[in-house]
Structures are given as C-alpha cells and as structure tokens.
Amino acid sequence: MRKITIKDIAVALNKSQSTVSKALAGREDVSAETKKLIIDYATKFNFQKNKFGSSLRTGKSKLIGVLLPDITDKFSVSLLSELEDELSETDYNFILMQSKGDINIEKRCIDKLFDRGIDGLIILQIDKHINSDRLKELENLGLPIIMIDRNIGQFLGEVEKLKVNNSRYSTINGIGRKAILQVITNCEQK
C-alpha cells in the first residue's frame, strides 16, 4: 500500500487540501467536527507528515549538522549519546559527518551539511584557523554554529558571544532552555 497524502485525504472526504492541512496542523479555523473526521481518517490510514514539504513551507529542516574528526573516540561517542538524548525529546534529528582528521574532507563536509539545509552546526574542528572563514560566512548567513573542544582563552570572544546570543543557540535543541553551559575537561584516561 502506498503512502497516503493530504490530497488523498481531501479527495476521500470531499474537503479541500487546505482544510485537511489546517486540520492536521491543529488550526483553530477548522470546525471541531471536520477536524475530528480528518484526523480519524488520517489515523486509520497511517498518514505521515511529509517532512520535506514541511521544511519547504517553514524554511526549517529540523536537522542539526554534527561534524567530528573521529566518531570512534570516547569524547565523540559521549557527545553523540548526549546529543541523541536531548534531540529525542524534540522534532530535531542530526546528520553526522566525519572528517577523519583531514582538512579538505572537513571543508567538503561543512559545505555538504550547509547544502542539506541544516538549522545549526556542531563542530569539533581539526584546526581552529583552517576553515574558520567558511564557518564565519555561514554564521553571517544566520546559521547557528557551536564549536567544541577549544581552549577557553582562544575563544573568549566566542564565549561572550554565546552569552549574548544564548537564546539563538538554545533553539538548536528546540527545548527552550535559556542558557547553555559547556564544560570541557581532559577526557583522556591516565
């Protein structure tokens, strides 16, 4: 059986696609009776929202790009586990890319993630100076970027910026937190 669409529901119930879309979105400008009819039908036939269509309409992909040099080290595994825990409570997902410690791969990954329409980027850069211009360009285009694993002295300006713009960064995980605190310690076992 093929996936049911808003158009299919509209035809089956003799309603406009606009009415079906509004009802499924929970809008108030659809009568309770019509809304119930549409939702019951959609549930019966396992209707699933088209995430790509929603993305085009809202301009939000609900995707966070994560770029790490090595996804097998303990720090990366721990970071990914925590990120998955946080995002599981939201509509967001993440796309993971690995640079394998290669600056050129890192640049290609940054560009690929941006081309996918990510709503934010979490990156552990190989070298803080290389690809920084590209990251600054993306940030100037409105892409929230969180850089991790940096010496606090090297990025004091970035920390101050994070304090000033914490509401922008809190939207990355979609849970409305008002402040973000990141504490990094030496994760190597001695």
CSV table of C-alpha atoms in Angstrom, one decimal:
chain,number,residue,atom,x,y,z
A,1,MET,CA,0.0,0.0,0.0
A,2,ARG,CA,1.4,3.4,-0.9
A,3,LYS,CA,1.8,6.3,1.5
A,4,ILE,CA,-1.4,8.4,1.9
A,5,THR,CA,-1.1,12.1,1.1
A,6,ILE,CA,-3.1,15.2,2.1
A,7,LYS,CA,-4.5,15.2,-1.4
A,8,ASP,CA,-5.8,11.6,-0.9
A,9,ILE,CA,-7.5,12.5,2.3
A,10,ALA,CA,-9.0,15.6,0.7
A,11,VAL,CA,-10.4,13.6,-2.2
A,12,ALA,CA,-11.7,10.8,0.0
A,13,LEU,CA,-13.5,13.2,2.4
A,14,ASN,CA,-14.6,15.8,-0.2
A,15,LYS,CA,-12.6,18.5,1.5
A,16,SER,CA,-10.0,21.0,0.2
A,17,GLN,CA,-6.4,20.2,0.6
A,18,SER,CA,-6.1,23.5,2.6
A,19,THR,CA,-8.8,22.3,5.0
A,20,VAL,CA,-7.1,18.9,5.5
A,21,SER,CA,-3.7,20.6,6.0
A,22,LYS,CA,-5.1,23.0,8.6
A,23,ALA,CA,-7.0,20.3,10.4
A,24,LEU,CA,-3.8,18.1,10.7
A,25,ALA,CA,-1.9,21.1,11.9
A,26,GLY,CA,-4.5,21.6,14.7
A,27,ARG,CA,-5.5,25.1,13.5
A,28,GLU,CA,-8.5,26.8,15.1
A,29,ASP,CA,-10.1,27.9,11.8
A,30,VAL,CA,-11.4,24.3,11.1
A,31,SER,CA,-14.6,23.1,12.9
A,32,ALA,CA,-14.1,20.5,15.6
A,33,GLU,CA,-16.3,18.1,13.7
A,34,THR,CA,-14.3,18.4,10.4
A,35,LYS,CA,-11.0,18.2,12.3
A,36,LYS,CA,-12.1,15.0,14.0
A,37,LEU,CA,-13.3,13.5,10.7
A,38,ILE,CA,-9.9,14.3,9.1
A,39,ILE,CA,-7.8,13.2,12.0
A,40,ASP,CA,-9.7,9.9,12.3
A,41,TYR,CA,-9.3,9.2,8.6
A,42,ALA,CA,-5.6,10.1,8.7
A,43,THR,CA,-5.0,7.9,11.7
A,44,LYS,CA,-6.9,5.0,10.1
A,45,PHE,CA,-4.7,5.1,7.0
A,46,ASN,CA,-1.4,5.8,8.8
A,47,PHE,CA,-0.9,9.3,7.4
A,48,GLN,CA,2.6,10.6,8.0
A,49,LYS,CA,3.6,14.2,7.5
A,50,ASN,CA,5.9,14.9,4.6
A,51,LYS,CA,8.9,16.4,6.4
A,52,PHE,CA,10.4,17.7,3.2
A,53,GLY,CA,7.1,19.6,2.4
A,54,SER,CA,7.1,21.0,5.9
A,55,SER,CA,10.7,22.0,5.5
A,56,LEU,CA,9.9,23.9,2.3
A,57,ARG,CA,7.0,25.7,3.9
A,58,THR,CA,8.7,26.6,7.2
A,59,GLY,CA,12.2,27.1,6.0
A,60,LYS,CA,13.4,24.8,8.8
A,61,SER,CA,14.8,21.3,8.1
A,62,LYS,CA,14.8,20.2,11.8
A,63,LEU,CA,18.3,18.9,11.1
A,64,ILE,CA,21.4,19.7,13.1
A,65,GLY,CA,24.8,19.0,11.4
A,66,VAL,CA,27.4,17.4,13.5
A,67,LEU,CA,31.0,17.2,12.2
A,68,LEU,CA,33.6,15.4,14.1
A,69,PRO,CA,37.2,14.3,13.2
A,70,ASP,CA,36.8,10.8,14.6
A,71,ILE,CA,33.4,9.3,15.6
A,72,THR,CA,35.1,6.4,17.4
A,73,ASP,CA,36.9,8.3,20.2
A,74,LYS,CA,35.4,8.4,23.7
A,75,PHE,CA,34.7,12.1,23.6
A,76,SER,CA,32.8,11.8,20.3
A,77,VAL,CA,30.8,8.8,21.4
A,78,SER,CA,29.8,10.5,24.6
A,79,LEU,CA,28.9,13.7,22.8
A,80,LEU,CA,26.7,11.9,20.3
A,81,SER,CA,25.0,9.9,23.0
A,82,GLU,CA,24.1,13.1,24.9
A,83,LEU,CA,23.0,14.9,21.7
A,84,GLU,CA,20.8,12.0,20.8
A,85,ASP,CA,19.2,12.0,24.3
A,86,GLU,CA,18.5,15.8,24.0
A,87,LEU,CA,17.2,15.7,20.5
A,88,SER,CA,14.9,12.6,21.1
A,89,GLU,CA,12.6,14.9,23.1
A,90,THR,CA,12.3,17.3,20.1
A,91,ASP,CA,11.4,17.3,16.4
A,92,TYR,CA,15.1,17.6,15.5
A,93,ASN,CA,17.5,15.0,14.2
A,94,PHE,CA,21.1,15.2,13.4
A,95,ILE,CA,23.3,14.4,10.4
A,96,LEU,CA,26.7,13.0,11.4
A,97,MET,CA,29.7,13.5,9.3
A,98,GLN,CA,33.3,12.6,10.0
A,99,SER,CA,36.4,14.5,8.6
A,100,LYS,CA,38.8,11.7,9.5
A,101,GLY,CA,41.3,14.3,10.6
A,102,ASP,CA,41.6,15.7,7.0
A,103,ILE,CA,41.2,19.4,6.5
A,104,ASN,CA,39.9,19.0,2.9
A,105,ILE,CA,37.3,16.5,4.0
A,106,GLU,CA,36.3,18.8,6.8
A,107,LYS,CA,35.7,21.6,4.3
A,108,ARG,CA,33.6,19.3,2.0
A,109,CYS,CA,31.6,18.1,4.9
A,110,ILE,CA,30.8,21.7,6.1
A,111,ASP,CA,29.6,22.5,2.6
A,112,LYS,CA,27.6,19.3,2.2
A,113,LEU,CA,25.9,19.9,5.6
A,114,PHE,CA,25.0,23.5,4.6
A,115,ASP,CA,23.7,22.3,1.2
A,116,ARG,CA,21.4,19.9,3.1
A,117,GLY,CA,19.7,22.9,4.8
A,118,ILE,CA,20.8,22.2,8.3
A,119,ASP,CA,19.3,24.5,11.0
A,120,GLY,CA,22.6,24.5,13.1
A,121,LEU,CA,26.1,23.1,13.1
A,122,ILE,CA,28.0,21.5,16.0
A,123,ILE,CA,31.7,21.1,15.0
A,124,LEU,CA,34.9,19.9,16.5
A,125,GLN,CA,37.4,21.5,14.2
A,126,ILE,CA,40.7,19.8,13.3
A,127,ASP,CA,42.5,23.2,13.4
A,128,LYS,CA,40.8,26.4,14.7
A,129,HIS,CA,42.3,28.5,11.9
A,130,ILE,CA,41.6,26.4,8.9
A,131,ASN,CA,38.0,26.6,7.5
A,132,SER,CA,37.2,29.4,10.0
A,133,ASP,CA,36.5,31.8,7.2
A,134,ARG,CA,33.9,29.4,5.8
A,135,LEU,CA,32.3,29.0,9.2
A,136,LYS,CA,32.2,32.7,9.7
A,137,GLU,CA,30.5,33.1,6.3
A,138,LEU,CA,27.8,30.5,7.3
A,139,GLU,CA,27.3,32.2,10.7
A,140,ASN,CA,26.8,35.6,8.9
A,141,LEU,CA,24.1,33.9,6.8
A,142,GLY,CA,22.3,33.1,10.1
A,143,LEU,CA,23.5,29.5,10.7
A,144,PRO,CA,24.0,29.0,14.4
A,145,ILE,CA,27.3,27.3,15.0
A,146,ILE,CA,28.6,25.7,18.2
A,147,MET,CA,32.3,25.0,18.2
A,148,ILE,CA,33.6,22.5,20.7
A,149,ASP,CA,36.9,21.4,22.2
A,150,ARG,CA,38.6,24.8,22.2
A,151,ASN,CA,40.9,26.3,24.8
A,152,ILE,CA,38.8,28.9,26.6
A,153,GLY,CA,41.5,31.6,26.2
A,154,GLN,CA,41.5,31.2,22.5
A,155,PHE,CA,37.7,31.7,22.1
A,156,LEU,CA,36.9,34.1,24.9
A,157,GLY,CA,35.2,36.3,22.4
A,158,GLU,CA,33.1,33.4,21.2
A,159,VAL,CA,32.1,32.6,24.9
A,160,GLU,CA,31.0,36.2,25.4
A,161,LYS,CA,29.1,36.0,22.1
A,162,LEU,CA,27.4,32.8,23.3
A,163,LYS,CA,26.3,34.5,26.5
A,164,VAL,CA,24.8,37.4,24.5
A,165,ASN,CA,23.1,35.2,21.9
A,166,ASN,CA,22.1,32.3,24.2
A,167,SER,CA,18.5,32.4,23.0
A,168,ARG,CA,19.6,31.8,19.4
A,169,TYR,CA,21.8,28.9,20.4
A,170,SER,CA,19.1,27.4,22.7
A,171,THR,CA,16.8,27.0,19.6
A,172,ILE,CA,19.3,24.4,18.3
A,173,ASN,CA,17.9,21.7,20.5
A,174,GLY,CA,14.4,23.1,20.5
A,175,ILE,CA,13.6,22.7,24.1
A,176,GLY,CA,13.6,26.4,25.1
A,177,ARG,CA,16.4,26.5,27.5
A,178,LYS,CA,17.5,30.0,28.4
A,179,ALA,CA,21.2,29.3,28.9
A,180,ILE,CA,23.8,26.9,27.6
A,181,LEU,CA,26.8,25.9,29.7
A,182,GLN,CA,29.5,23.8,28.3
A,183,VAL,CA,32.3,22.4,30.5
A,184,ILE,CA,35.1,20.6,28.8
A,185,THR,CA,37.7,18.7,30.7
A,186,ASN,CA,40.5,16.5,29.6
A,187,CYS,CA,38.7,13.2,28.6
A,188,GLU,CA,41.9,11.1,28.3
A,189,GLN,CA,42.2,8.4,30.8
A,190,LYS,CA,45.5,8.5,32.8
